[in-house]
Structure formats: C-alpha cells, structure tokens
Coordinates of C-alpha atoms in Angstrom, one line a residue:
X214 CA -0.1 0.0 0.1
X215 CA 1.1 3.5 -0.7
X216 CA 0.0 6.6 1.3
X217 CA 0.6 10.3 0.9
X218 CA 1.0 12.8 3.7
X219 CA -2.0 15.0 4.5
X220 CA -1.8 18.5 2.7
X221 CA -3.6 21.5 4.4
X222 CA -4.6 24.4 2.2
X223 CA -6.8 27.5 2.7
X224 CA -9.1 28.5 0.0
X225 CA -11.6 31.4 -0.2
X226 CA -15.1 30.5 -1.4
X227 CA -15.1 29.7 -5.1
X228 CA -11.3 29.4 -5.3
X229 CA -9.5 26.5 -7.1
X230 CA -6.2 25.1 -6.6
X231 CA -4.2 22.1 -7.8
X232 CA -2.4 20.0 -5.3
X233 CA 0.5 17.7 -6.2
X234 CA 1.3 14.8 -4.0
X235 CA 3.8 12.1 -4.5
X236 CA 3.5 8.4 -3.7
X237 CA 5.8 5.6 -3.9
X238 CA 4.5 2.1 -4.9
X239 CA 7.2 -0.4 -4.2
X240 CA 7.5 -3.5 -6.4
X241 CA 4.2 -3.0 -8.1
X242 CA 2.5 -5.8 -9.8
X243 CA 2.4 -4.9 -13.5
X244 CA -0.7 -4.4 -15.6
X245 CA -0.4 -6.6 -18.7
X246 CA -2.8 -8.1 -21.2
X247 CA -2.2 -11.7 -19.7
X248 CA -2.4 -10.4 -16.0
X249 CA -4.2 -7.0 -16.0
X250 CA -3.4 -6.0 -12.4
X251 CA -5.3 -3.0 -11.2
X252 CA -4.8 -0.6 -8.2
X253 CA -7.2 1.8 -6.7
X254 CA -6.2 5.3 -5.4
X255 CA -8.4 6.9 -3.0
X256 CA -8.4 10.6 -2.6
X257 CA -10.1 11.9 0.7
X258 CA -10.8 15.6 1.4
X259 CA -11.3 16.6 5.0
X260 CA -12.4 19.8 6.7
X261 CA -10.8 19.3 10.1
X262 CA -11.5 15.7 11.0
X263 CA -14.7 15.6 9.0
X264 CA -14.5 13.9 5.6
X265 CA -16.4 16.0 3.1
X266 CA -15.5 14.1 -0.2
X267 CA -13.7 11.1 -1.5
X268 CA -12.9 9.7 -4.9
X269 CA -11.6 6.4 -6.1
X270 CA -9.3 6.2 -9.2
X271 CA -8.6 2.9 -10.8
X272 CA -5.0 2.6 -12.4
X273 CA -2.3 0.1 -13.4
X274 CA 1.3 0.3 -13.6
X275 CA 3.2 -0.9 -16.9
X276 CA 5.7 0.2 -19.3
X277 CA 5.5 0.2 -23.1
X278 CA 7.3 1.3 -26.3
X279 CA 7.2 1.4 -30.0
X280 CA 10.4 0.5 -31.7
X281 CA 11.2 1.3 -35.3
X282 CA 12.9 -2.0 -35.8
X283 CA 11.2 -4.4 -33.5
X284 CA 7.6 -3.3 -33.2
X285 CA 5.7 -3.1 -29.9
X286 CA 6.8 -3.9 -26.4
X287 CA 4.7 -4.2 -23.3
X288 CA 6.6 -4.5 -19.9
X289 CA 9.8 -5.3 -22.0
X290 CA 8.2 -8.1 -23.8
X291 CA 7.5 -8.1 -27.7
X292 CA 3.9 -8.2 -28.6
X293 CA 2.2 -8.3 -32.0
X294 CA -0.9 -6.3 -31.7
X295 CA -3.8 -8.5 -32.9
X296 CA -6.1 -5.6 -33.3
X297 CA -9.7 -4.9 -34.4
X298 CA -11.4 -1.6 -35.2
X299 CA -14.6 -1.4 -33.3
X300 CA -17.6 1.0 -33.6
X301 CA -19.5 1.7 -30.4
X302 CA -23.0 0.6 -31.5
X303 CA -24.6 -2.6 -30.4
X304 CA -26.6 -3.5 -33.4
X305 CA -30.3 -3.4 -32.7
X306 CA -29.6 -2.2 -29.1
X307 CA -28.4 0.9 -30.6
X308 CA -25.7 3.2 -28.9
X309 CA -26.9 3.4 -25.4
X310 CA -25.2 0.0 -24.8
X311 CA -25.7 -2.1 -21.7
X312 CA -22.4 -2.9 -20.1
X313 CA -22.9 -6.7 -20.2
X314 CA -23.1 -6.4 -24.1
X315 CA -19.6 -4.9 -24.2
X316 CA -18.4 -7.4 -21.5
X317 CA -19.7 -10.4 -23.6
X318 CA -18.2 -8.9 -26.8
X319 CA -14.8 -8.6 -25.3
X320 CA -14.9 -12.1 -23.7
X321 CA -15.6 -13.5 -27.1
X322 CA -12.7 -11.4 -28.7
X323 CA -10.4 -12.3 -25.9
X324 CA -10.8 -16.0 -26.4
X325 CA -10.3 -15.5 -30.2
X326 CA -7.0 -14.1 -29.8
X327 CA -7.6 -10.3 -30.0
X328 CA -5.5 -8.2 -27.7
X329 CA -5.9 -4.7 -29.0
X330 CA -8.9 -2.4 -29.8
X331 CA -9.0 0.8 -31.9
X332 CA -12.0 3.0 -31.3
X333 CA -13.3 4.2 -34.5
X334 CA -13.6 7.1 -34.8
X335 CA -14.4 8.5 -31.6
X336 CA -13.7 8.0 -27.8
X337 CA -15.3 4.8 -26.5
X338 CA -17.5 4.9 -23.5
X339 CA -15.7 5.0 -20.0
X340 CA -17.3 1.6 -19.2
X341 CA -15.8 0.1 -22.2
X342 CA -12.5 1.3 -21.3
X343 CA -12.9 0.1 -17.7
X344 CA -13.6 -3.4 -19.2
X345 CA -10.4 -3.2 -21.3
X346 CA -8.5 -2.4 -18.1
X347 CA -9.9 -5.3 -16.3
X348 CA -9.9 -7.9 -19.2
X349 CA -6.4 -7.1 -20.7
X350 CA -6.9 -5.2 -23.9
X351 CA -4.6 -2.5 -25.2
X352 CA -6.4 0.4 -26.8
X353 CA -6.0 3.1 -29.4
X354 CA -8.2 6.0 -28.1
X355 CA -9.4 8.1 -31.2
X356 CA -10.7 11.6 -30.7
X357 CA -12.3 12.2 -34.1
X358 CA -12.2 11.2 -37.8
X359 CA -11.7 14.1 -40.2
X360 CA -10.5 17.6 -39.4
X361 CA -11.7 20.4 -41.8
X362 CA -13.6 18.0 -43.9
X363 CA -16.7 15.7 -43.6
X364 CA -19.0 16.0 -40.5
X365 CA -16.4 17.6 -38.3
X366 CA -15.6 20.5 -40.7
X367 CA -17.9 23.1 -39.3
X368 CA -16.9 22.3 -35.8
X369 CA -13.0 21.8 -36.1
X370 CA -11.8 25.3 -35.4
X371 CA -13.9 26.0 -32.5
X372 CA -13.8 22.6 -30.8
X373 CA -10.8 20.4 -31.5
X374 CA -9.1 21.8 -28.5
X375 CA -11.9 21.0 -26.3
X376 CA -12.9 17.8 -27.7
X377 CA -9.4 16.5 -27.5
X378 CA -8.7 17.8 -24.0
X379 CA -12.0 16.1 -22.9
X380 CA -10.7 12.8 -24.1
X381 CA -7.2 13.1 -22.7
X382 CA -8.3 14.3 -19.3
X383 CA -11.2 11.7 -18.9
X384 CA -9.1 8.7 -20.1
X385 CA -5.5 9.1 -19.1
X386 CA -5.7 7.0 -16.0
X387 CA -6.4 3.8 -18.1
X388 CA -3.6 1.6 -18.4
X389 CA -5.0 -0.2 -21.4
X390 CA -4.5 3.1 -23.5
X391 CA -1.3 2.9 -25.4
X392 CA -1.9 5.6 -28.2
X393 CA -3.9 8.8 -28.5
X394 CA -5.2 9.1 -32.1
X395 CA -5.9 12.7 -33.4
X396 CA -7.2 11.9 -36.7
X397 CA -8.1 9.5 -39.4
X398 CA -7.9 9.8 -43.3
X399 CA -7.9 13.4 -43.1
X400 CA -8.3 15.4 -46.2
X401 CA -5.2 17.6 -45.4
X402 CA -2.9 14.5 -45.9
X403 CA -3.3 14.9 -49.5
X404 CA -2.1 18.5 -49.7
X405 CA 1.0 19.2 -51.4
X406 CA 1.6 22.3 -49.0
X407 CA 2.3 22.3 -45.4
X408 CA -1.2 23.0 -44.2
X409 CA -1.7 19.4 -43.0
X410 CA 1.7 19.1 -41.6
X411 CA 1.2 22.2 -39.5
X412 CA -2.1 21.1 -38.4
X413 CA -0.9 17.6 -37.3
X414 CA 2.0 19.1 -35.4
X415 CA -0.4 21.5 -33.6
X416 CA -2.6 18.5 -32.5
X417 CA 0.3 16.2 -31.5
X418 CA 2.0 18.9 -29.5
X419 CA -1.3 19.6 -27.7
X420 CA -1.5 15.8 -26.8
X421 CA 2.1 15.7 -25.5
X422 CA 1.3 18.7 -23.3
X423 CA -1.6 17.1 -21.6
X424 CA 0.0 13.6 -21.5
X425 CA 3.6 13.5 -22.1
X426 CA 3.6 9.8 -21.0
X427 CA 2.1 8.2 -24.2
X428 CA 2.8 8.5 -28.0
X429 CA 0.3 9.9 -30.5
X430 CA -0.8 8.5 -33.8
X431 CA -2.5 9.5 -37.1
X432 CA -4.0 7.0 -39.7
X433 CA -3.0 7.8 -43.2
X434 CA -4.9 6.9 -46.2
X435 CA -4.1 6.0 -49.9
X436 CA -2.1 8.7 -51.8
X437 CA -1.2 10.7 -48.8
X438 CA 1.7 13.1 -48.8
X439 CA 4.8 11.1 -47.6
X440 CA 6.1 14.2 -45.4
X441 CA 2.9 13.9 -43.5
X442 CA 3.9 10.5 -42.0
X443 CA 6.9 11.9 -40.2
X444 CA 4.8 14.0 -37.7
X445 CA 3.1 11.3 -35.8
X446 CA 5.1 9.4 -33.1
X447 CA 3.6 6.2 -34.5
X448 CA 2.1 6.5 -38.0
X449 CA -1.0 4.2 -38.8
X450 CA -1.6 2.9 -42.3
X451 CA -5.0 2.3 -43.7
X452 CA -4.9 -0.7 -46.2
X453 CA -1.2 0.3 -47.2
X454 CA 0.9 -2.8 -46.3
X455 CA 2.8 -2.6 -49.6
X456 CA 3.7 1.0 -49.4
X457 CA 4.6 0.6 -45.6
X458 CA 7.3 -1.9 -46.7
X459 CA 8.7 0.7 -49.1
X460 CA 8.5 3.6 -46.7
X461 CA 10.3 1.6 -44.0
X462 CA 13.0 0.8 -46.3
X463 CA 13.5 4.6 -47.2
X464 CA 12.6 5.8 -43.6
X465 CA 13.8 3.1 -41.1
X466 CA 13.4 5.3 -38.1
X467 CA 9.6 5.7 -38.6
X468 CA 7.3 3.6 -36.4
X469 CA 4.5 1.8 -38.1
X470 CA 1.3 -0.1 -37.5
X471 CA -1.7 -0.9 -39.7
X472 CA -4.6 1.0 -38.3
X473 CA -7.0 -0.4 -40.8
X474 CA -6.4 -3.9 -42.3
X475 CA -8.5 -5.5 -45.0
X476 CA -9.9 -8.8 -43.8
X477 CA -8.9 -10.9 -46.9
X478 CA -7.5 -9.0 -50.0
X479 CA -4.2 -7.2 -50.3
X480 CA -3.5 -4.2 -52.4
X481 CA -0.4 -3.5 -54.5
X482 CA 1.7 -0.4 -54.0
X483 CA -0.1 2.4 -56.0
X484 CA -3.0 0.1 -56.9
X485 CA -5.0 -0.5 -53.7
X486 CA -7.7 -2.3 -55.7
X487 CA -5.5 -5.2 -57.1
X488 CA -7.8 -7.6 -55.1
X489 CA -4.8 -9.8 -54.3
X490 CA -6.0 -12.9 -52.5
X491 CA -3.1 -12.7 -50.1
X492 CA -4.2 -11.8 -46.5
X493 CA -2.7 -8.6 -45.3
X494 CA -2.0 -10.2 -41.9
X495 CA 0.6 -12.4 -43.6
X496 CA 2.7 -9.1 -44.2
X497 CA 2.1 -7.8 -40.6
X498 CA 3.2 -11.2 -39.1
X499 CA 6.2 -11.4 -41.3
X500 CA 7.9 -8.1 -40.3
X501 CA 9.0 -7.3 -36.8
X502 CA 8.9 -3.5 -37.3
X503 CA 5.1 -3.5 -37.8
X504 CA 3.7 -3.2 -34.4
X505 CA 0.5 -4.9 -35.3
X506 CA -2.8 -4.6 -37.4
X507 CA -6.3 -3.6 -36.7
X508 CA -9.0 -5.5 -38.8
X509 CA -11.8 -3.2 -40.3
X510 CA -13.9 -4.2 -39.0
X511 CA -13.7 -6.8 -36.2
X512 CA -17.4 -6.9 -35.7
X513 CA -20.3 -5.7 -38.1
X514 CA -22.0 -2.4 -37.2
X515 CA -24.9 -0.1 -38.3
X516 CA -24.0 2.5 -40.9
X517 CA -22.0 2.5 -44.1
X518 CA -24.4 0.0 -45.8
X519 CA -23.3 -0.5 -49.5
X520 CA -26.9 -0.5 -51.1
X521 CA -30.3 -1.8 -50.3
X522 CA -31.1 -4.3 -48.9
X523 CA -27.9 -3.9 -46.9
X524 CA -28.5 -2.4 -43.7
X525 CA -25.1 -1.9 -42.2
X526 CA -21.3 -2.9 -42.6
X527 CA -21.4 -6.7 -43.1
X528 CA -17.8 -7.4 -43.7
X529 CA -16.6 -7.9 -40.0
X530 CA -15.3 -11.3 -38.8
X531 CA -18.1 -11.4 -36.4
X532 CA -21.8 -10.4 -37.0
X533 CA -23.8 -7.8 -35.0
X534 CA -24.5 -10.2 -32.2
X535 CA -20.7 -11.0 -32.1
X536 CA -21.2 -14.6 -33.5
X537 CA -18.1 -15.8 -35.2
X538 CA -18.4 -16.2 -39.2
X539 CA -16.8 -18.9 -41.2
X540 CA -14.3 -16.3 -42.6
X541 CA -12.9 -15.7 -39.1
X542 CA -11.2 -19.1 -39.0
X543 CA -8.0 -17.5 -40.7
X544 CA -7.3 -14.9 -38.0
X545 CA -8.3 -17.5 -35.2
X546 CA -5.7 -19.8 -36.7
X547 CA -3.0 -16.9 -36.8
X548 CA -3.8 -15.3 -33.5
X549 CA -4.7 -18.1 -31.3
X550 CA -2.3 -20.9 -30.0
X551 CA -5.0 -23.5 -29.8
X552 CA -5.0 -26.2 -32.4
X553 CA -7.6 -25.4 -35.0
X554 CA -8.9 -26.9 -38.3
X555 CA -12.2 -25.5 -39.8
X556 CA -14.2 -26.2 -42.9
X557 CA -16.1 -23.9 -45.1
X558 CA -17.7 -24.2 -48.6
X559 CA -17.4 -21.7 -51.3
X560 CA -20.5 -20.7 -53.2
X561 CA -20.9 -17.4 -54.7
X562 CA -24.6 -18.0 -55.1
X563 CA -25.0 -17.9 -51.3
X564 CA -27.5 -15.1 -50.0
X565 CA -24.8 -13.2 -48.0
X566 CA -24.6 -9.5 -48.1
X567 CA -21.3 -8.9 -49.9
X568 CA -20.8 -5.3 -48.7
X569 CA -18.2 -3.1 -50.3
X570 CA -15.6 -4.4 -52.8
X571 CA -12.4 -4.1 -51.0
X572 CA -13.5 -5.7 -47.8
X573 CA -15.2 -8.7 -49.2
X574 CA -14.5 -12.2 -48.8
X575 CA -15.3 -15.3 -51.0
X576 CA -18.8 -16.3 -50.0
X577 CA -18.4 -19.3 -47.7
X578 CA -20.7 -21.1 -45.4
X579 CA -19.8 -23.7 -42.8
X580 CA -22.5 -26.3 -43.8
X581 CA -22.7 -29.2 -46.3
X582 CA -26.5 -28.8 -47.0
X583 CA -27.2 -27.9 -50.5
X584 CA -30.3 -28.3 -52.8
X585 CA -30.8 -31.5 -54.7
X586 CA -29.7 -29.6 -58.1
X587 CA -26.3 -29.3 -56.4
X588 CA -25.8 -33.0 -56.4
X589 CA -22.8 -33.8 -58.6
X590 CA -21.8 -30.2 -58.8
X591 CA -18.0 -29.5 -58.1
X592 CA -17.7 -27.6 -55.0
X593 CA -14.7 -25.7 -53.6
X594 CA -13.9 -26.7 -49.9
X595 CA -11.7 -24.6 -47.7
X596 CA -9.9 -26.0 -44.6
X597 CA -8.2 -23.4 -42.5
X598 CA -5.6 -24.5 -39.9
X599 CA -2.6 -23.5 -37.9
X600 CA -0.9 -26.9 -38.2
X601 CA 1.1 -28.8 -40.7
X602 CA -1.4 -30.7 -42.7
X603 CA -5.0 -31.7 -43.0
X604 CA -6.8 -34.9 -44.0
X605 CA -10.5 -34.5 -45.5
X606 CA -13.1 -37.0 -45.2
X607 CA -16.6 -37.5 -46.7
X608 CA -18.6 -39.8 -44.8
X609 CA -15.5 -41.2 -43.1
X610 CA -14.0 -42.0 -46.5
X611 CA -10.4 -40.2 -46.8
X612 CA -10.4 -37.5 -49.7
X613 CA -6.7 -37.2 -49.4
X614 CA -4.1 -35.5 -47.2
X615 CA -2.6 -32.1 -48.0
X616 CA 0.1 -29.9 -46.6
X617 CA -0.9 -26.3 -45.4
X618 CA 2.5 -24.9 -46.6
X619 CA 1.4 -25.7 -50.2
X620 CA -1.3 -23.1 -50.1
X621 CA -1.7 -19.5 -49.2
X622 CA -3.5 -18.1 -46.1
X623 CA -3.2 -21.3 -44.3
X624 CA -6.2 -22.6 -46.2
X625 CA -6.1 -25.7 -48.1
X626 CA -8.4 -25.8 -51.1
X627 CA -10.2 -29.0 -52.2
X628 CA -12.6 -29.7 -55.0
X629 CA -15.2 -32.4 -54.6
X630 CA -18.5 -33.1 -56.3
X631 CA -21.5 -32.2 -53.9
X632 CA -22.8 -35.3 -52.3
X633 CA -25.1 -35.0 -49.2
X634 CA -23.5 -36.4 -46.0
X635 CA -20.8 -35.3 -43.5
X636 CA -17.6 -33.5 -44.2
X637 CA -14.9 -33.9 -41.6
X638 CA -11.3 -32.7 -41.4
X639 CA -8.3 -33.7 -39.2
X640 CA -5.4 -31.5 -38.6
X641 CA -1.9 -32.9 -38.1
X642 CA 1.5 -32.1 -36.7
X643 CA 3.6 -34.8 -38.3
X644 CA 1.5 -37.9 -37.7
X645 CA -0.2 -36.7 -34.6
X646 CA -3.7 -35.7 -34.8
X647 CA -4.1 -32.3 -33.0
X648 CA -7.5 -31.0 -34.3
X649 CA -10.8 -32.1 -35.7
X650 CA -13.8 -30.5 -37.2
X651 CA -17.0 -31.6 -39.0
X652 CA -20.1 -30.1 -40.7

C-alpha cells in the first residue's frame, strides 16, 4: 500500500487550486494483457476531522514502447498487436449500450486471440475502457475522424482543442491506452503544401502537453503526402501494407502499425484495388517492425451500408451479435495458439450481404447442406488450420491428405462433387492428430 501525507490548504469561497502529492509504490504488480492487475487510489478531502469528499481512481502500472525495428513492447516483452477496429454501437440495441453487451463482446474477442482495440472514430465509453483495463486489452483511443472536412468540418476550429482535451483528461488513467489518435484519413494529408503538416503538429503537440507519457498516432490513407507521416510518433497506415514496406526501407526510423487492415484481400503499392487474395495479416506477421494490425472491422456495425437491402457494414469477422463467421477461421488460426481446423464451402450464389468491394471475402458457409440440383456439382472446400497438414473425409472416406505450406492463407483448397453427407477434417502435426472439425 502507498499513502501520501495530508496536505492542508486554505481557500476562499469559489477559489480553485491544484495540489500535487507524490506516492511511492514499491515493487508494483504490473498491468499486462495476460495479467491485468489494477490498483485503486483513494483521494479523501477533509475539513478538520470530517470527511467532506472522497474519490476512487483505478489505475495500473506498466511500461510500453514502440520500436522502429522491433515493433511494440509491453513491460519489456515484444507483442504483436492482434487488433480490431470497433464502432461503439450494439446493433439493434443502438448506442446506449448495456455494459454486459460490451463485456460479452470482449470475452468472445479475448478467447478468439484479439489483444488490441482501436476505437473508431471517436472515444469509447468509460465503461468500455474500464472493461479493457480489467480484461487485458490495449487500446488506441481516437478523438475524431476528419479535421476540416466531412461532418467535423464546421466544428473543427472551435472545438478540436476542447474535444481533444476532454478525451485526454477523462481517459488518461486507463492503463489499457497505449496511443492517442488525433485523426483518421484527413483530407489535409493529400495536400502538397504544409497545411496538413502544420495542423498535425499542432494537434500532436497539444496531446504531448496534456499527456507526455504516451505517444500519439494518426491514420493515413491511400495517396497521402509522404512528409505527413513523419509528424506522428507512430504512423498508422490504412490498407497500405505494400507502401509501408517501401516507406520503412526509405525511412527506417519511423514507427508503423496497420490502423485499418482488410480482412482478406491485399493491395499493390500504388494500386490498392488489385484484389490480391493474400491476406494482409501475412505481411504484418512477417515483419517485426510492424507493431500490429487492426482489422476493419472486427465486428459488423450499423451504418455505411453498401446498397439496399444492406442495412449496415457486413464485412466484419463477427456479426452484429458477435457470433463468429466462417471467414473468421483464418485470424483465429493466426492469433490463437490453440489447435484449429475449420471447414467452409465456397458458393458465390450464397445469400450473403457482400458489402463493399475491398472488404469482401469469397462467399463461404460452414455447412454441407445444398439443394438437390447441387448433387454432382463440383464444390470448392476450404480447410483453414494453424498446423502442418489436413486430411479431409466425406462420410468417413478419406479424400486425401494435403500440406498447409502448399497453399496461401493457411487454407487448403479441395474440389469435390457435392454429395449429401458429413464432411470432416483432421489437422496434423507430423503424424499426430491435433484438431478435428466436421460439418
């Protein structure tokens, strides 16, 4: 336990004064994603011997840093950020969200292997941050989306300082927060002049004044001015893994993360819509200097619908109720040490809201129940695993044994004519069966 000495001050009515008190916490238990230990600071105000007010502040003790060569470290330990961008809504429950909804969502994401959340594109509720503190998630806390464009354009000049201050003052005691974000895909990033650089510098300096203990970040979009990225302590790239590799080669002192990551397709440098079927996480995992990546989006949300009858964003790894989709098998295999093999069947005729182009995934379903006119039709079957090989069975008859390394995205592709029955898969390390799944 740490305790400060009492401090007596005299104030006239209506007067305000800041009091600084120093406490020493010997050999603290560290807050970590695997062991999120929290302390409580109690502040007591007395008039004579009478307590007139008291306030409890939850906090944690940890160290973290971003390294331009080795990525992110928490308490001296290198950690790859398995991140998801999350909107604050709860589907049909709207935006006045019961705390248990958030708790359940984070429980599911924790088990899945997610360890980092980016609030998009506004500060989350205090209750959400409390849960991240208790459950062991690191957080990018984001103030707003655009600057002098979009919905915030008419408010920016008058309100940026107050809005940013409100976020920083309210949230700075949360040990889960590792980055303050002061913008996303701002129009000024495309400018050839210094307007955007000057604005970014202004905002970041303000963040540093109010909280000198944490770095700040900014999410850059396709075609942004390269000089712009040198402003932020850590620069976030939205869907620009290929450009990131080039920028790192040219500017090895910069610190990078993927602030928005496509769930399936990759883009080429200079041609973001190349629709390359090579999951961007492969790039993040292969390079130590990339601190991590944040999937857009981790969970479906209301808004940004493509076209009727779409009613929201359908391209998350989880649906609005945080039920895991078949497409989520890839990141589960990459992020989770537990043995996994999953089966999904590709069928472009499936009645699935495809959403916007870049964020799509081949239409797949985790079932083997198709109409009678499908009998005999060649079907493409995907088995995703984090182990060496898979053997596929149709009604307990082996359809063959294939090595994971011979395919991309840890997903083995099989072609079989449709026959009603049971499909099952066994995942192997060497000759040892380590995982099983059936549909």
